[in-house]
mmCIF file of C-alpha atoms and ligand atoms in Angstrom:
data_model
loop_
_atom_site.group_PDB
_atom_site.id
_atom_site.type_symbol
_atom_site.label_atom_id
_atom_site.label_comp_id
_atom_site.label_asym_id
_atom_site.label_seq_id
_atom_site.Cartn_x
_atom_site.Cartn_y
_atom_site.Cartn_z
ATOM 1 C CA MET K 1 21.071 -11.474 -3.409
ATOM 2 C CA ASP K 2 17.984 -13.691 -3.683
ATOM 3 C CA TRP K 3 16.382 -12.157 -6.785
ATOM 4 C CA CYS K 4 16.766 -13.613 -10.291
ATOM 5 C CA PRO K 5 18.759 -11.602 -12.847
ATOM 6 C CA ALA K 6 16.368 -9.065 -14.511
ATOM 7 C CA CYS K 7 13.732 -9.420 -11.749
ATOM 8 C CA GLY K 8 11.385 -6.419 -11.606
ATOM 9 C CA ASN K 9 12.359 -5.989 -7.940
ATOM 10 C CA PHE K 10 15.626 -4.374 -9.098
ATOM 11 C CA GLY K 11 13.699 -1.600 -10.890
ATOM 12 C CA ILE K 12 11.508 -1.118 -7.800
ATOM 13 C CA SER K 13 14.594 -0.958 -5.553
ATOM 14 C CA ALA K 14 16.249 1.612 -7.839
ATOM 15 C CA ALA K 15 13.114 3.745 -7.622
ATOM 16 C CA ILE K 16 12.822 3.487 -3.844
ATOM 17 C CA TYR K 17 16.502 4.366 -3.284
ATOM 18 C CA LYS K 18 16.043 7.544 -5.326
ATOM 19 C CA ALA K 19 12.662 8.385 -3.799
ATOM 20 C CA TYR K 20 13.834 7.893 -0.204
ATOM 21 C CA ALA K 21 17.016 9.897 -0.869
ATOM 22 C CA GLU K 22 15.164 12.754 -2.578
ATOM 23 C CA LEU K 23 12.640 12.895 0.261
ATOM 24 C CA ASN K 24 15.590 12.895 2.643
ATOM 25 C CA LEU K 25 13.792 10.369 4.849
ATOM 26 C CA ASN K 26 15.305 10.010 8.291
ATOM 27 C CA PRO K 27 16.156 6.266 8.519
ATOM 28 C CA ASN K 28 15.509 6.378 12.272
ATOM 29 C CA LYS K 29 12.013 7.734 11.773
ATOM 30 C CA THR K 30 11.044 5.441 8.909
ATOM 31 C CA VAL K 31 10.024 1.784 9.002
ATOM 32 C CA ILE K 32 9.687 -0.578 6.056
ATOM 33 C CA VAL K 33 7.435 -3.563 6.719
ATOM 34 C CA SER K 34 7.250 -6.596 4.428
ATOM 35 C CA GLY K 35 5.542 -9.985 4.358
ATOM 36 C CA ILE K 36 6.873 -13.245 2.940
ATOM 37 C CA GLY K 37 7.644 -13.495 -0.768
ATOM 38 C CA CYS K 38 10.436 -12.408 -3.129
ATOM 39 C CA SER K 39 9.155 -8.866 -2.527
ATOM 40 C CA GLY K 40 9.427 -9.487 1.222
ATOM 41 C CA LYS K 41 13.220 -9.278 0.961
ATOM 42 C CA THR K 42 13.086 -5.542 0.193
ATOM 43 C CA PRO K 43 13.814 -4.269 3.757
ATOM 44 C CA HIS K 44 17.085 -6.246 3.759
ATOM 45 C CA PHE K 45 18.396 -4.112 0.910
ATOM 46 C CA VAL K 46 17.503 -0.660 2.244
ATOM 47 C CA LYS K 47 19.327 1.075 5.092
ATOM 48 C CA ILE K 48 16.184 1.982 6.995
ATOM 49 C CA ASN K 49 14.553 0.266 9.970
ATOM 50 C CA GLY K 50 12.820 -2.795 8.584
ATOM 51 C CA VAL K 51 10.578 -5.592 9.787
ATOM 52 C CA HIS K 52 10.268 -8.759 7.692
ATOM 53 C CA THR K 53 7.040 -10.164 9.075
ATOM 54 C CA LEU K 54 4.641 -13.037 8.316
ATOM 55 C CA HIS K 55 2.952 -13.863 5.011
ATOM 56 C CA GLY K 56 -0.203 -11.727 4.739
ATOM 57 C CA ARG K 57 0.406 -9.787 7.942
ATOM 58 C CA SER K 58 2.581 -6.874 6.814
ATOM 59 C CA ILE K 59 -0.300 -4.364 6.952
ATOM 60 C CA ALA K 60 -1.335 -5.568 10.411
ATOM 61 C CA PHE K 61 2.216 -4.963 11.713
ATOM 62 C CA ALA K 62 2.425 -1.615 9.922
ATOM 63 C CA THR K 63 -0.908 -0.501 11.397
ATOM 64 C CA GLY K 64 0.273 -1.292 14.921
ATOM 65 C CA ILE K 65 3.541 0.608 14.380
ATOM 66 C CA LYS K 66 1.833 3.688 12.933
ATOM 67 C CA VAL K 67 -0.950 3.868 15.532
ATOM 68 C CA ALA K 68 1.570 3.470 18.364
ATOM 69 C CA ASN K 69 3.861 6.148 16.929
ATOM 70 C CA PRO K 70 2.262 8.482 14.360
ATOM 71 C CA GLN K 71 5.562 10.356 14.019
ATOM 72 C CA LEU K 72 7.055 7.482 11.999
ATOM 73 C CA LYS K 73 6.804 7.082 8.222
ATOM 74 C CA VAL K 74 5.551 3.547 7.687
ATOM 75 C CA ILE K 75 5.881 1.852 4.290
ATOM 76 C CA VAL K 76 4.706 -1.662 3.389
ATOM 77 C CA HIS K 77 6.413 -3.616 0.593
ATOM 78 C CA GLY K 78 4.284 -6.660 -0.192
ATOM 79 C CA GLY K 79 3.586 -9.162 -2.945
ATOM 80 C CA ASP K 80 0.277 -9.427 -4.787
ATOM 81 C CA GLY K 81 -0.294 -12.794 -3.094
ATOM 82 C CA ASP K 82 0.634 -11.432 0.299
ATOM 83 C CA LEU K 83 -1.612 -8.341 0.116
ATOM 84 C CA LEU K 84 -4.584 -9.523 -1.960
ATOM 85 C CA GLY K 85 -4.679 -13.248 -1.123
ATOM 86 C CA ILE K 86 -4.037 -14.163 2.494
ATOM 87 C CA GLY K 87 -3.772 -10.496 3.563
ATOM 88 C CA ALA K 88 -6.841 -9.153 1.735
ATOM 89 C CA GLY K 89 -8.779 -8.446 4.946
ATOM 90 C CA HIS K 90 -5.968 -6.256 6.287
ATOM 91 C CA PHE K 91 -5.715 -4.535 2.909
ATOM 92 C CA VAL K 92 -9.379 -3.494 3.113
ATOM 93 C CA ALA K 93 -9.123 -2.517 6.789
ATOM 94 C CA LEU K 94 -6.263 -0.085 6.078
ATOM 95 C CA GLY K 95 -8.317 1.691 3.412
ATOM 96 C CA ARG K 96 -11.260 2.051 5.804
ATOM 97 C CA ARG K 97 -9.024 3.553 8.465
ATOM 98 C CA ASN K 98 -7.310 6.150 6.263
ATOM 99 C CA LEU K 99 -4.209 5.776 8.415
ATOM 100 C CA GLY K 100 -0.947 7.278 7.095
ATOM 101 C CA VAL K 101 0.637 4.033 5.863
ATOM 102 C CA THR K 102 1.929 3.588 2.287
ATOM 103 C CA VAL K 103 1.412 0.203 0.634
ATOM 104 C CA ILE K 104 3.687 -0.603 -2.311
ATOM 105 C CA MET K 105 2.500 -3.793 -4.000
ATOM 106 C CA HIS K 106 4.987 -5.786 -6.110
ATOM 107 C CA ASP K 107 2.501 -7.086 -8.690
ATOM 108 C CA ASN K 108 4.002 -9.933 -10.738
ATOM 109 C CA GLY K 109 0.844 -12.058 -11.206
ATOM 110 C CA VAL K 110 2.426 -15.041 -9.466
ATOM 111 C CA TYR K 111 3.550 -16.350 -6.099
ATOM 112 C CA GLY K 112 7.204 -15.917 -7.034
ATOM 113 C CA LEU K 113 8.880 -17.299 -3.938
ATOM 114 C CA THR K 114 6.875 -20.538 -3.922
ATOM 115 C CA LYS K 115 7.542 -21.221 -7.615
ATOM 116 C CA GLY K 116 4.909 -19.451 -9.647
ATOM 117 C CA GLN K 117 1.367 -20.394 -8.576
ATOM 118 C CA ALA K 118 -1.319 -17.969 -9.883
ATOM 119 C CA SER K 119 -1.680 -14.874 -7.705
ATOM 120 C CA PRO K 120 -4.951 -12.930 -7.206
ATOM 121 C CA THR K 121 -4.007 -10.484 -10.014
ATOM 122 C CA LEU K 122 -3.591 -13.159 -12.718
ATOM 123 C CA LYS K 123 -6.631 -13.195 -15.033
ATOM 124 C CA LYS K 124 -8.805 -16.308 -15.333
ATOM 125 C CA GLY K 125 -7.848 -18.594 -18.222
ATOM 126 C CA LEU K 126 -4.210 -17.487 -18.427
ATOM 127 C CA LYS K 127 -1.554 -20.180 -18.282
ATOM 128 C CA THR K 128 1.899 -19.011 -17.350
ATOM 129 C CA LYS K 129 4.751 -21.426 -17.916
ATOM 130 C CA SER K 130 4.686 -22.266 -14.195
ATOM 131 C CA LEU K 131 1.058 -23.527 -14.301
ATOM 132 C CA ALA K 132 0.099 -27.016 -15.482
ATOM 133 C CA GLU K 133 -3.420 -25.832 -16.413
ATOM 134 C CA PRO K 134 -4.931 -22.376 -17.037
ATOM 135 C CA ASN K 135 -5.806 -20.282 -13.981
ATOM 136 C CA MET K 136 -9.282 -21.253 -12.690
ATOM 137 C CA PHE K 137 -10.095 -18.106 -10.690
ATOM 138 C CA ASN K 138 -11.164 -14.595 -11.621
ATOM 139 C CA ALA K 139 -8.608 -11.916 -10.845
ATOM 140 C CA VAL K 140 -9.220 -9.072 -8.431
ATOM 141 C CA ASN K 141 -8.780 -5.515 -9.738
ATOM 142 C CA PRO K 142 -6.391 -3.972 -7.181
ATOM 143 C CA ILE K 143 -7.121 -0.340 -8.098
ATOM 144 C CA ALA K 144 -10.896 -0.838 -7.849
ATOM 145 C CA LEU K 145 -10.522 -2.727 -4.563
ATOM 146 C CA ALA K 146 -8.367 0.050 -3.088
ATOM 147 C CA LEU K 147 -10.922 2.684 -4.145
ATOM 148 C CA ALA K 148 -13.799 0.670 -2.687
ATOM 149 C CA ALA K 149 -11.900 0.131 0.567
ATOM 150 C CA GLY K 150 -11.350 3.887 0.961
ATOM 151 C CA TYR K 151 -7.653 4.472 0.178
ATOM 152 C CA THR K 152 -7.232 8.200 -0.418
ATOM 153 C CA PHE K 153 -4.209 7.854 -2.720
ATOM 154 C CA VAL K 154 -4.391 5.191 -5.438
ATOM 155 C CA ALA K 155 -1.775 4.869 -8.180
ATOM 156 C CA ARG K 156 -0.023 2.403 -10.456
ATOM 157 C CA GLY K 157 3.594 2.336 -11.622
ATOM 158 C CA TYR K 158 5.769 0.051 -13.672
ATOM 159 C CA SER K 159 9.065 -1.364 -12.407
ATOM 160 C CA MET K 160 10.954 -0.700 -15.650
ATOM 161 C CA LEU K 161 9.974 2.987 -15.699
ATOM 162 C CA SER K 162 11.985 3.702 -12.630
ATOM 163 C CA GLU K 163 12.020 7.512 -12.821
ATOM 164 C CA HIS K 164 8.213 7.692 -13.118
ATOM 165 C CA LEU K 165 7.881 5.087 -10.355
ATOM 166 C CA LYS K 166 10.159 7.163 -8.120
ATOM 167 C CA ASP K 167 7.837 10.157 -8.480
ATOM 168 C CA LEU K 168 4.805 8.013 -7.626
ATOM 169 C CA ILE K 169 6.554 6.588 -4.544
ATOM 170 C CA LYS K 170 7.365 10.123 -3.377
ATOM 171 C CA ALA K 171 3.757 11.227 -3.891
ATOM 172 C CA ALA K 172 2.441 8.154 -2.043
ATOM 173 C CA ILE K 173 4.779 8.612 0.927
ATOM 174 C CA THR K 174 4.030 12.317 1.297
ATOM 175 C CA HIS K 175 0.268 11.664 1.235
ATOM 176 C CA ARG K 176 -1.291 11.974 4.709
ATOM 177 C CA GLY K 177 -3.733 9.037 4.609
ATOM 178 C CA SER K 178 -3.727 5.423 3.404
ATOM 179 C CA ALA K 179 -1.832 5.227 0.112
ATOM 180 C CA PHE K 180 -1.812 2.328 -2.339
ATOM 181 C CA LEU K 181 0.678 1.942 -5.178
ATOM 182 C CA ASP K 182 0.276 -1.042 -7.500
ATOM 183 C CA VAL K 183 3.635 -1.725 -9.192
ATOM 184 C CA LEU K 184 3.536 -3.880 -12.329
ATOM 185 C CA GLN K 185 6.560 -6.112 -12.277
ATOM 186 C CA PRO K 186 7.768 -8.804 -14.698
ATOM 187 C CA CYS K 187 8.671 -12.132 -13.084
ATOM 188 C CA VAL K 188 11.255 -13.426 -15.541
ATOM 189 C CA THR K 189 11.310 -16.929 -14.093
ATOM 190 C CA TYR K 190 7.618 -17.879 -13.759
ATOM 191 C CA ASN K 191 5.453 -15.388 -15.655
ATOM 192 C CA ASP K 192 6.155 -15.575 -19.398
ATOM 193 C CA ILE K 193 2.977 -13.614 -20.241
ATOM 194 C CA HIS K 194 3.517 -10.295 -18.435
ATOM 195 C CA THR K 195 7.030 -9.719 -19.695
ATOM 196 C CA ALA K 196 8.924 -6.435 -20.083
ATOM 197 C CA GLU K 197 8.055 -6.601 -23.797
ATOM 198 C CA TYR K 198 4.338 -7.079 -22.975
ATOM 199 C CA TYR K 199 4.250 -4.028 -20.718
ATOM 200 C CA ARG K 200 6.493 -1.883 -22.965
ATOM 201 C CA LYS K 201 3.858 -2.078 -25.712
ATOM 202 C CA ARG K 202 0.898 -1.351 -23.452
ATOM 203 C CA VAL K 203 1.593 1.007 -20.563
ATOM 204 C CA TYR K 204 0.678 4.661 -20.976
ATOM 205 C CA ASN K 205 0.790 7.532 -18.539
ATOM 206 C CA LEU K 206 -2.549 8.878 -17.294
ATOM 207 C CA SER K 207 -1.033 12.328 -16.838
ATOM 208 C CA SER K 208 -0.451 12.494 -20.609
ATOM 209 C CA GLN K 209 -4.221 12.279 -21.169
ATOM 210 C CA PRO K 210 -5.775 15.681 -21.895
ATOM 211 C CA GLY K 211 -7.872 16.841 -18.954
ATOM 212 C CA TRP K 212 -6.919 13.988 -16.590
ATOM 213 C CA ASP K 213 -7.249 15.339 -13.047
ATOM 214 C CA PRO K 214 -7.331 12.769 -10.227
ATOM 215 C CA VAL K 215 -7.205 15.256 -7.314
ATOM 216 C CA VAL K 216 -10.146 15.958 -5.000
ATOM 217 C CA ARG K 217 -9.831 19.645 -4.125
ATOM 218 C CA GLU K 218 -12.923 20.238 -2.039
ATOM 219 C CA GLN K 219 -14.311 17.694 0.352
ATOM 220 C CA LYS K 220 -17.751 17.814 -1.284
ATOM 221 C CA GLU K 221 -19.436 14.477 -1.771
ATOM 222 C CA GLU K 222 -20.103 15.053 -5.500
ATOM 223 C CA GLU K 223 -16.437 15.770 -6.204
ATOM 224 C CA VAL K 224 -15.249 12.738 -4.227
ATOM 225 C CA GLU K 225 -17.749 10.558 -6.110
ATOM 226 C CA LYS K 226 -16.859 11.991 -9.513
ATOM 227 C CA LYS K 227 -13.114 11.474 -9.039
ATOM 228 C CA ALA K 228 -13.550 7.970 -7.581
ATOM 229 C CA LEU K 229 -15.836 6.992 -10.458
ATOM 230 C CA GLN K 230 -13.459 8.174 -13.194
ATOM 231 C CA ALA K 231 -10.618 6.309 -11.415
ATOM 232 C CA TRP K 232 -12.716 3.136 -11.268
ATOM 233 C CA GLN K 233 -13.573 3.430 -14.980
ATOM 234 C CA ARG K 234 -9.887 3.760 -15.905
ATOM 235 C CA SER K 235 -9.007 0.820 -13.673
ATOM 236 C CA LEU K 236 -11.098 -1.455 -15.925
ATOM 237 C CA GLU K 237 -8.736 -0.762 -18.807
ATOM 238 C CA TRP K 238 -6.429 -3.759 -19.199
ATOM 239 C CA GLY K 239 -5.720 -4.914 -22.745
ATOM 240 C CA ASP K 240 -3.901 -3.176 -25.550
ATOM 241 C CA LYS K 241 -3.552 -0.220 -23.228
ATOM 242 C CA ILE K 242 -2.712 -0.296 -19.522
ATOM 243 C CA PRO K 243 -2.844 2.976 -17.569
ATOM 244 C CA ILE K 244 -0.145 3.959 -15.065
ATOM 245 C CA GLY K 245 0.033 7.096 -12.920
ATOM 246 C CA ILE K 246 -2.224 8.572 -10.244
ATOM 247 C CA PHE K 247 -5.814 7.292 -10.455
ATOM 248 C CA TYR K 248 -7.219 9.051 -7.387
ATOM 249 C CA HIS K 249 -5.900 11.464 -4.784
ATOM 250 C CA ASN K 250 -7.914 12.966 -1.949
ATOM 251 C CA PRO K 251 -5.281 14.803 0.123
ATOM 252 C CA ASN K 252 -7.515 16.414 2.730
ATOM 253 C CA ALA K 253 -9.775 13.617 3.970
ATOM 254 C CA PRO K 254 -9.509 13.227 7.769
ATOM 255 C CA THR K 255 -7.074 10.512 8.824
ATOM 256 C CA LEU K 256 -7.283 8.115 11.758
ATOM 257 C CA GLU K 257 -4.454 10.109 13.363
ATOM 258 C CA ASP K 258 -6.632 13.263 13.141
ATOM 259 C CA THR K 259 -9.514 11.468 14.855
ATOM 260 C CA LEU K 260 -7.291 10.086 17.609
ATOM 261 C CA ASN K 261 -5.732 13.515 18.102
ATOM 262 C CA GLU K 262 -9.151 15.085 18.514
ATOM 263 C CA ARG K 263 -9.854 12.678 21.317
ATOM 264 C CA LEU K 264 -6.451 13.009 22.938
ATOM 265 C CA PRO K 265 -4.641 16.219 21.969
ATOM 266 C CA SER K 266 -1.215 14.913 23.076
ATOM 267 C CA TYR K 267 -1.526 11.962 20.651
ATOM 268 C CA LYS K 268 0.570 13.280 17.753
ATOM 269 C CA GLU K 269 3.072 15.332 19.742
ATOM 270 C CA LYS K 270 3.725 12.866 22.510
ATOM 271 C CA PRO K 271 2.928 9.408 21.177
ATOM 272 C CA LEU K 272 2.446 6.507 23.550
ATOM 273 C CA PRO K 273 6.007 5.043 23.164
ATOM 274 C CA GLN K 274 7.447 8.370 24.360
ATOM 275 C CA GLN K 275 5.404 8.402 27.554
ATOM 276 C CA ALA K 276 6.539 6.989 30.879
ATOM 277 C CA ILE K 277 4.870 3.737 31.773
ATOM 278 C CA SER K 278 6.033 3.735 35.383
ATOM 279 C CA GLY K 279 6.882 6.285 38.077
ATOM 280 C CA GLU K 280 10.202 6.613 39.934
ATOM 281 C CA ASP K 281 9.095 3.989 42.431
ATOM 282 C CA GLY K 282 8.486 1.581 39.551
ATOM 283 C CA ALA K 283 4.719 1.577 40.014
ATOM 284 C CA PRO K 284 2.846 1.592 36.674
ATOM 285 C CA ILE K 285 1.219 4.837 35.595
ATOM 286 C CA VAL K 286 -2.120 4.355 33.956
ATOM 287 C CA ASP K 287 -3.781 7.489 32.669
ATOM 288 C CA GLN K 288 -7.378 6.307 32.884
ATOM 289 C CA THR K 289 -8.748 9.366 31.088
ATOM 290 C CA ALA K 290 -6.410 9.002 28.122
ATOM 291 C CA PHE K 291 -7.006 5.267 27.991
ATOM 292 C CA LYS K 292 -10.789 5.688 27.924
ATOM 293 C CA LYS K 293 -10.612 8.448 25.303
ATOM 294 C CA LEU K 294 -8.525 6.352 22.946
ATOM 295 C CA PHE K 295 -10.015 2.958 23.503
ATOM 296 C CA GLY K 296 -13.507 3.769 24.788
ATOM 297 C CA ASP K 297 -15.059 2.455 21.574
ATOM 298 C CA PHE K 298 -13.947 -1.029 22.506
ATOM 299 C CA ILE K 299 -15.645 -0.995 25.897
ATOM 300 C CA VAL K 300 -18.936 -2.834 25.604
ATOM 301 C CA ARG K 301 -21.576 -1.908 28.105
ATOM 302 C CA VAL K 302 -23.909 -4.737 28.999
ATOM 303 C CA LYS K 303 -27.254 -3.755 30.425
ATOM 304 C CA ARG K 304 -28.109 -6.049 33.291
ATOM 305 C CA VAL K 305 -31.726 -7.021 33.734
HETATM 306 C C1 TPP N 1 0.874 -18.414 6.402
HETATM 307 C C2 TPP N 1 1.673 -18.779 5.198
HETATM 308 N N1 TPP N 1 1.075 -19.351 4.137
HETATM 309 C C3 TPP N 1 1.771 -19.682 3.050
HETATM 310 C C4 TPP N 1 3.120 -19.440 3.000
HETATM 311 C C5 TPP N 1 3.921 -19.856 1.789
HETATM 312 N N2 TPP N 1 4.259 -18.716 0.975
HETATM 313 C C6 TPP N 1 5.434 -18.063 1.105
HETATM 314 S S1 TPP N 1 5.592 -16.808 0.020
HETATM 315 C C7 TPP N 1 4.091 -17.156 -0.669
HETATM 316 C C8 TPP N 1 3.550 -16.383 -1.834
HETATM 317 C C9 TPP N 1 4.394 -15.237 -2.298
HETATM 318 O O1 TPP N 1 3.758 -14.558 -3.360
HETATM 319 P P1 TPP N 1 3.619 -13.009 -3.356
HETATM 320 O O2 TPP N 1 3.049 -12.518 -2.088
HETATM 321 O O3 TPP N 1 2.928 -12.618 -4.616
HETATM 322 O O4 TPP N 1 5.144 -12.519 -3.378
HETATM 323 P P2 TPP N 1 6.262 -12.695 -4.525
HETATM 324 O O5 TPP N 1 7.105 -13.862 -4.120
HETATM 325 O O6 TPP N 1 5.578 -12.917 -5.825
HETATM 326 O O7 TPP N 1 7.006 -11.391 -4.457
HETATM 327 C C10 TPP N 1 3.473 -18.230 -0.033
HETATM 328 C C11 TPP N 1 2.148 -18.771 -0.419
HETATM 329 C C12 TPP N 1 3.740 -18.848 4.129
HETATM 330 N N3 TPP N 1 5.035 -18.553 4.147
HETATM 331 N N4 TPP N 1 3.002 -18.535 5.196
HETATM 332 MG MG1 MG N 2 3.720 -12.034 -6.462
#
């Protein structure tokens, strides 16, 4: 085991074991994708197909897997450095696509594996015990970034509240579009500010707030805007009180899979990896019509003069 005793990753693992078991996920139809970091070790500890990829590229791998085979459940486990530092472009692209991939971010405020440098979620001016000087950069607000990028499920959990986290993981995985779950996680070795004690005093559950309703029921623009705006307002709260729970959930927005299926009706039922690529004589089969329907947007027509 590569994690320090009392690492928040143990609480996250406990929650994912329960969530995956309760959802009765078929391990052969599920893929966990991770980047590099302490969090990147997660697929090694779960008996499900896993790919431990490159730092910052977990979402790019996951996108390729899901587009190629929409019948798979695809779940990313990444660090806050991995997803919001080097991988921030992919993070935004997944939200724009509304593709059915779940992103679970292990948010410890530091680059744990490389010995505690400030991650993109550590606030400016904070000095963890691993930093020689206070952090020079402003932090990014992961919930607000996910909302702005277009994720249709946006939530936050806490690694020590494993039962609540399990329910959020289940909700994220059963959501049809791009789902983002920010998981607050103490790093006992390098982050002496965001400790279990720190979070215990501050976290509160959004669902315990009278009238809190994050779900978009109709696809009307005003409702989408209203729910996104209230989620964004709550996401600014980070002080004596830190909200956890579901910030925003739009279950019926069209997904990229829906769009691809409109263009090519066999897309969901007979995904590309299940189709023959060559005939009995070994000659390649290229279905020009299907190819053009799926990838026509990438064909650039140049007008010759
Ligand atoms: C392209 C590339 N750049 C940098 C690194 C070095 N590196 C490995 S892990 C890591 C940061 C890990 O932090 P985070 O993603 O927050 O994960 P944690 O360890 O905190 O779970 C870095 C910078 C690398 N492996 N590859
Ligand atoms: Mg980290």
